[in-house]
mmCIF file of C-alpha atoms in Angstrom:
data_model
loop_
_atom_site.group_PDB
_atom_site.id
_atom_site.type_symbol
_atom_site.label_atom_id
_atom_site.label_comp_id
_atom_site.label_asym_id
_atom_site.label_seq_id
_atom_site.Cartn_x
_atom_site.Cartn_y
_atom_site.Cartn_z
ATOM 1 C CA THR A 78 99.536 136.761 111.281
ATOM 2 C CA GLN A 79 101.368 139.016 113.353
ATOM 3 C CA LEU A 80 100.016 138.606 117.235
ATOM 4 C CA LEU A 81 100.931 140.525 120.614
ATOM 5 C CA GLU A 82 99.550 138.878 123.443
ATOM 6 C CA GLN A 83 99.229 141.444 126.631
ATOM 7 C CA SER A 84 98.989 140.424 130.188
ATOM 8 C CA PRO A 85 97.692 140.581 132.864
ATOM 9 C CA GLN A 86 94.438 141.802 130.904
ATOM 10 C CA PHE A 87 93.130 143.530 133.740
ATOM 11 C CA LEU A 88 94.934 144.692 136.566
ATOM 12 C CA SER A 89 93.393 147.119 139.946
ATOM 13 C CA ILE A 90 95.974 148.178 142.547
ATOM 14 C CA GLN A 91 96.042 150.900 145.204
ATOM 15 C CA GLU A 92 97.669 154.343 144.613
ATOM 16 C CA GLY A 93 101.190 154.294 145.332
ATOM 17 C CA GLU A 94 101.898 150.772 144.453
ATOM 18 C CA ASN A 95 104.156 149.940 141.805
ATOM 19 C CA LEU A 96 102.927 147.027 138.832
ATOM 20 C CA THR A 97 104.557 145.895 135.688
ATOM 21 C CA VAL A 98 102.649 144.689 132.520
ATOM 22 C CA TYR A 99 103.648 142.702 129.592
ATOM 23 C CA CYS A 100 103.499 142.332 125.759
ATOM 24 C CA ASN A 101 104.772 139.380 124.297
ATOM 25 C CA SER A 102 105.110 137.875 120.624
ATOM 26 C CA SER A 103 106.864 135.303 118.479
ATOM 27 C CA SER A 104 107.414 137.879 115.791
ATOM 28 C CA VAL A 105 110.039 140.240 115.513
ATOM 29 C CA PHE A 106 109.282 144.141 115.140
ATOM 30 C CA SER A 107 111.171 147.051 113.822
ATOM 31 C CA SER A 108 109.692 149.124 116.435
ATOM 32 C CA LEU A 109 107.393 149.075 119.177
ATOM 33 C CA GLN A 110 104.725 151.484 120.320
ATOM 34 C CA TRP A 111 102.971 151.849 123.894
ATOM 35 C CA TYR A 112 99.703 153.897 123.790
ATOM 36 C CA ARG A 113 97.171 154.546 126.462
ATOM 37 C CA GLN A 114 93.564 154.794 125.845
ATOM 38 C CA GLU A 115 90.594 156.176 127.732
ATOM 39 C CA PRO A 116 86.774 154.572 126.902
ATOM 40 C CA GLY A 117 85.087 156.050 123.523
ATOM 41 C CA GLU A 118 88.534 158.048 122.694
ATOM 42 C CA GLY A 119 91.692 157.331 120.449
ATOM 43 C CA PRO A 120 94.938 155.611 121.605
ATOM 44 C CA VAL A 121 97.576 158.342 122.920
ATOM 45 C CA LEU A 122 101.000 157.708 122.321
ATOM 46 C CA LEU A 123 103.404 157.246 125.255
ATOM 47 C CA VAL A 124 106.870 155.842 123.642
ATOM 48 C CA THR A 125 108.323 153.880 121.134
ATOM 49 C CA VAL A 126 110.972 151.718 121.518
ATOM 50 C CA VAL A 127 113.207 150.709 118.389
ATOM 51 C CA THR A 128 116.729 149.244 119.656
ATOM 52 C CA GLY A 129 116.753 145.478 121.156
ATOM 53 C CA GLY A 130 117.235 146.154 125.225
ATOM 54 C CA GLU A 131 116.097 149.474 124.695
ATOM 55 C CA VAL A 132 114.924 150.867 127.944
ATOM 56 C CA LYS A 133 112.977 154.621 128.167
ATOM 57 C CA LYS A 134 111.323 156.575 131.149
ATOM 58 C CA LEU A 135 108.602 158.704 130.864
ATOM 59 C CA LYS A 136 108.277 160.407 134.649
ATOM 60 C CA ARG A 137 107.038 157.353 136.715
ATOM 61 C CA LEU A 138 106.702 155.123 133.381
ATOM 62 C CA THR A 139 109.579 152.562 132.284
ATOM 63 C CA PHE A 140 109.314 150.937 129.072
ATOM 64 C CA GLN A 141 111.938 148.047 128.053
ATOM 65 C CA PHE A 142 111.957 146.543 124.491
ATOM 66 C CA GLY A 143 113.163 143.105 124.462
ATOM 67 C CA ASP A 144 116.898 142.000 123.310
ATOM 68 C CA ALA A 145 115.324 140.120 120.312
ATOM 69 C CA ARG A 146 112.680 142.832 119.558
ATOM 70 C CA LYS A 147 109.515 140.306 120.382
ATOM 71 C CA ASP A 148 108.666 141.635 123.372
ATOM 72 C CA SER A 149 108.421 144.818 125.883
ATOM 73 C CA SER A 150 107.235 145.872 129.324
ATOM 74 C CA LEU A 151 105.753 148.644 131.016
ATOM 75 C CA HIS A 152 106.732 149.494 134.635
ATOM 76 C CA ILE A 153 104.747 151.969 136.616
ATOM 77 C CA THR A 154 106.215 153.209 139.918
ATOM 78 C CA ALA A 155 104.268 154.745 142.439
ATOM 79 C CA ALA A 156 100.648 154.647 140.426
ATOM 80 C CA GLN A 157 98.095 157.395 140.624
ATOM 81 C CA PRO A 158 94.663 157.275 140.000
ATOM 82 C CA GLY A 159 95.581 159.357 136.756
ATOM 83 C CA ASP A 160 97.296 156.133 135.174
ATOM 84 C CA THR A 161 94.115 154.661 135.079
ATOM 85 C CA GLY A 162 93.168 153.342 131.520
ATOM 86 C CA LEU A 163 93.688 150.714 128.857
ATOM 87 C CA TYR A 164 97.395 150.410 127.801
ATOM 88 C CA LEU A 165 98.124 148.989 124.544
ATOM 89 C CA CYS A 166 101.418 147.702 122.562
ATOM 90 C CA ALA A 167 101.679 147.725 119.290
ATOM 91 C CA GLY A 168 104.260 145.937 116.882
ATOM 92 C CA ALA A 169 105.339 147.891 113.587
ATOM 93 C CA TYR A 170 106.130 145.408 110.822
ATOM 94 C CA GLY A 171 105.881 145.951 107.023
ATOM 95 C CA ASN A 172 105.359 149.537 105.402
ATOM 96 C CA ASN A 173 104.758 150.705 109.011
ATOM 97 C CA ARG A 174 101.458 149.050 109.711
ATOM 98 C CA LEU A 175 100.849 148.202 113.266
ATOM 99 C CA ALA A 176 99.311 145.023 114.748
ATOM 100 C CA PHE A 177 97.872 145.678 118.330
ATOM 101 C CA GLY A 178 97.432 143.364 121.480
ATOM 102 C CA LYS A 179 94.038 143.921 123.110
ATOM 103 C CA GLY A 180 95.214 146.017 125.936
ATOM 104 C CA ASN A 181 95.977 145.736 129.596
ATOM 105 C CA GLN A 182 93.368 147.559 131.707
ATOM 106 C CA VAL A 183 94.959 149.055 134.669
ATOM 107 C CA VAL A 184 92.646 150.497 137.559
ATOM 108 C CA VAL A 185 94.461 152.524 140.309
ATOM 109 C CA ILE A 186 92.134 152.816 143.346
ATOM 110 C CA PRO A 187 92.545 156.069 145.421
ATOM 111 C CA ASP B 196 99.510 172.382 115.228
ATOM 112 C CA ALA B 197 96.231 170.457 115.192
ATOM 113 C CA GLY B 198 96.412 166.822 115.760
ATOM 114 C CA VAL B 199 94.573 164.188 113.985
ATOM 115 C CA THR B 200 91.047 164.893 113.555
ATOM 116 C CA GLN B 201 88.061 162.513 112.594
ATOM 117 C CA SER B 202 84.535 163.052 111.554
ATOM 118 C CA PRO B 203 81.919 162.683 112.791
ATOM 119 C CA THR B 204 82.311 161.500 116.152
ATOM 120 C CA HIS B 205 79.328 159.212 116.464
ATOM 121 C CA LEU B 206 77.203 157.638 113.775
ATOM 122 C CA ILE B 207 74.231 155.380 113.856
ATOM 123 C CA LYS B 208 73.080 153.328 110.366
ATOM 124 C CA THR B 209 71.007 150.353 109.685
ATOM 125 C CA ARG B 210 72.103 147.298 107.856
ATOM 126 C CA GLY B 211 72.594 147.288 104.432
ATOM 127 C CA GLN B 212 73.262 151.193 104.170
ATOM 128 C CA GLN B 213 76.399 152.851 103.314
ATOM 129 C CA VAL B 214 78.736 155.093 105.459
ATOM 130 C CA THR B 215 81.991 157.419 105.024
ATOM 131 C CA LEU B 216 84.133 158.436 107.912
ATOM 132 C CA ARG B 217 86.696 161.437 107.165
ATOM 133 C CA CYS B 218 90.223 162.006 108.897
ATOM 134 C CA SER B 219 92.285 165.070 108.750
ATOM 135 C CA PRO B 220 96.273 163.898 109.403
ATOM 136 C CA LYS B 221 98.217 165.991 111.782
ATOM 137 C CA SER B 222 100.060 168.692 109.844
ATOM 138 C CA GLY B 223 103.271 167.687 107.745
ATOM 139 C CA HIS B 224 102.303 164.105 107.834
ATOM 140 C CA ASP B 225 101.512 162.426 104.585
ATOM 141 C CA THR B 226 100.531 159.060 105.222
ATOM 142 C CA VAL B 227 96.974 157.838 106.770
ATOM 143 C CA SER B 228 96.431 154.394 108.305
ATOM 144 C CA TRP B 229 92.478 153.299 109.284
ATOM 145 C CA TYR B 230 91.900 151.069 112.009
ATOM 146 C CA GLN B 231 88.641 149.133 113.172
ATOM 147 C CA GLN B 232 88.587 148.646 117.473
ATOM 148 C CA ALA B 233 85.700 146.329 118.329
ATOM 149 C CA LEU B 234 84.553 146.254 121.925
ATOM 150 C CA GLY B 235 87.012 145.105 124.137
ATOM 151 C CA GLN B 236 89.684 144.323 121.151
ATOM 152 C CA GLY B 237 92.947 146.227 120.264
ATOM 153 C CA PRO B 238 92.578 148.155 116.944
ATOM 154 C CA GLN B 239 92.661 146.033 113.920
ATOM 155 C CA PHE B 240 94.462 147.318 110.530
ATOM 156 C CA ILE B 241 92.401 148.026 107.656
ATOM 157 C CA PHE B 242 94.196 149.735 105.258
ATOM 158 C CA GLN B 243 97.158 152.835 104.555
ATOM 159 C CA TYR B 244 97.023 155.402 102.098
ATOM 160 C CA TYR B 245 100.294 157.196 100.540
ATOM 161 C CA GLU B 246 100.419 159.348 97.944
ATOM 162 C CA GLU B 247 96.749 159.045 97.326
ATOM 163 C CA GLU B 248 96.667 155.389 96.510
ATOM 164 C CA GLU B 249 96.238 152.428 98.975
ATOM 165 C CA ARG B 250 99.794 151.242 99.882
ATOM 166 C CA GLN B 251 98.684 148.140 102.075
ATOM 167 C CA ARG B 252 95.826 146.476 103.257
ATOM 168 C CA GLY B 253 94.856 144.464 106.139
ATOM 169 C CA ASN B 254 92.200 141.323 106.483
ATOM 170 C CA PHE B 255 89.253 143.254 105.404
ATOM 171 C CA PRO B 256 86.450 142.782 102.610
ATOM 172 C CA ASP B 257 85.986 144.865 99.814
ATOM 173 C CA ARG B 258 83.156 146.881 101.418
ATOM 174 C CA PHE B 259 85.789 148.544 103.099
ATOM 175 C CA SER B 260 87.122 151.042 100.610
ATOM 176 C CA GLY B 261 89.079 154.562 101.122
ATOM 177 C CA HIS B 262 90.516 157.603 99.498
ATOM 178 C CA GLN B 263 93.146 159.875 99.853
ATOM 179 C CA PHE B 264 92.881 163.309 98.881
ATOM 180 C CA PRO B 265 95.891 165.924 97.293
ATOM 181 C CA ASN B 266 95.775 167.435 101.089
ATOM 182 C CA TYR B 267 96.352 164.004 102.307
ATOM 183 C CA SER B 268 93.557 163.859 104.359
ATOM 184 C CA SER B 269 91.360 160.662 103.741
ATOM 185 C CA GLU B 270 87.881 158.977 103.532
ATOM 186 C CA LEU B 271 86.923 155.549 104.980
ATOM 187 C CA ASN B 272 83.601 154.204 102.933
ATOM 188 C CA VAL B 273 81.792 151.017 104.018
ATOM 189 C CA ASN B 274 79.263 149.439 102.139
ATOM 190 C CA ALA B 275 76.115 147.123 103.092
ATOM 191 C CA LEU B 276 76.616 147.665 106.576
ATOM 192 C CA LEU B 277 76.445 144.347 108.818
ATOM 193 C CA LEU B 278 76.069 144.529 112.435
ATOM 194 C CA GLY B 279 79.267 143.212 113.083
ATOM 195 C CA ASP B 280 80.655 146.546 111.533
ATOM 196 C CA SER B 281 79.764 148.236 114.800
ATOM 197 C CA ALA B 282 82.947 149.581 116.099
ATOM 198 C CA LEU B 283 85.335 152.356 116.894
ATOM 199 C CA TYR B 284 87.106 153.471 113.970
ATOM 200 C CA LEU B 285 90.285 155.081 114.017
ATOM 201 C CA CYS B 286 92.324 157.318 111.600
ATOM 202 C CA ALA B 287 96.313 157.439 112.209
ATOM 203 C CA SER B 288 98.928 159.653 110.593
ATOM 204 C CA SER B 289 102.678 159.449 110.210
ATOM 205 C CA LEU B 290 105.243 160.337 107.582
ATOM 206 C CA ALA B 291 106.145 157.665 104.495
ATOM 207 C CA HIS B 292 109.022 156.321 106.116
ATOM 208 C CA PRO B 293 108.744 154.289 109.374
ATOM 209 C CA ASP B 294 107.473 156.458 111.960
ATOM 210 C CA THR B 295 105.316 156.860 114.553
ATOM 211 C CA GLN B 296 101.498 156.978 114.595
ATOM 212 C CA TYR B 297 99.366 159.641 115.948
ATOM 213 C CA PHE B 298 95.747 158.677 116.402
ATOM 214 C CA GLY B 299 92.742 160.928 116.096
ATOM 215 C CA PRO B 300 89.906 160.352 118.738
ATOM 216 C CA GLY B 301 87.695 157.949 116.518
ATOM 217 C CA THR B 302 84.279 157.385 114.873
ATOM 218 C CA ARG B 303 81.619 155.249 116.689
ATOM 219 C CA LEU B 304 79.550 153.553 114.375
ATOM 220 C CA THR B 305 76.643 151.753 115.635
ATOM 221 C CA VAL B 306 74.839 149.351 112.829
ATOM 222 C CA LEU B 307 71.140 148.596 114.055
#
């Protein structure tokens, strides 16, 4: 069983602050994907990281894939209320099946 | 270019009934995966279809079955519904080779 642990499960911060959330596993993945999900909707892809040590930036979001391809982090700079949502990490293994963590619920207070 | 679409958006059934959920993949994609997301949990992999065949399956009972059509669209069928089957059912599409999966909006199934 492929397990991903995301921490913290819940994070509430003021607008303009920075935050980092984590996704950890004991398993190695061929790639790792981050999604954001709003209540009652499907996950929306943010980024895919493939190479160990890879860093990708998407505006104020910075994603890092661990050197051993077992863990990842998401850093948000100067958080905005629009960043509020459930952030899901998913590791790809086997024939492109995804194993998800439970998510990091982020709330940005105006 | 339409993304992944799913129907219906919401569904209410009673225990013991059967349900069929539908998914149309993103244009150009040939692989469809289905996931179940219970409240407060991350999505759990049910199975994946490619070339009209089930290519791999997660840890779900045989009550969960599926089908893929020649146009790559897919159906998820659940028989003998249980209260625990209440969840958001997500369809994701991708290309056959390892590739990023794109999700639809989901179907919210409530079993009473």
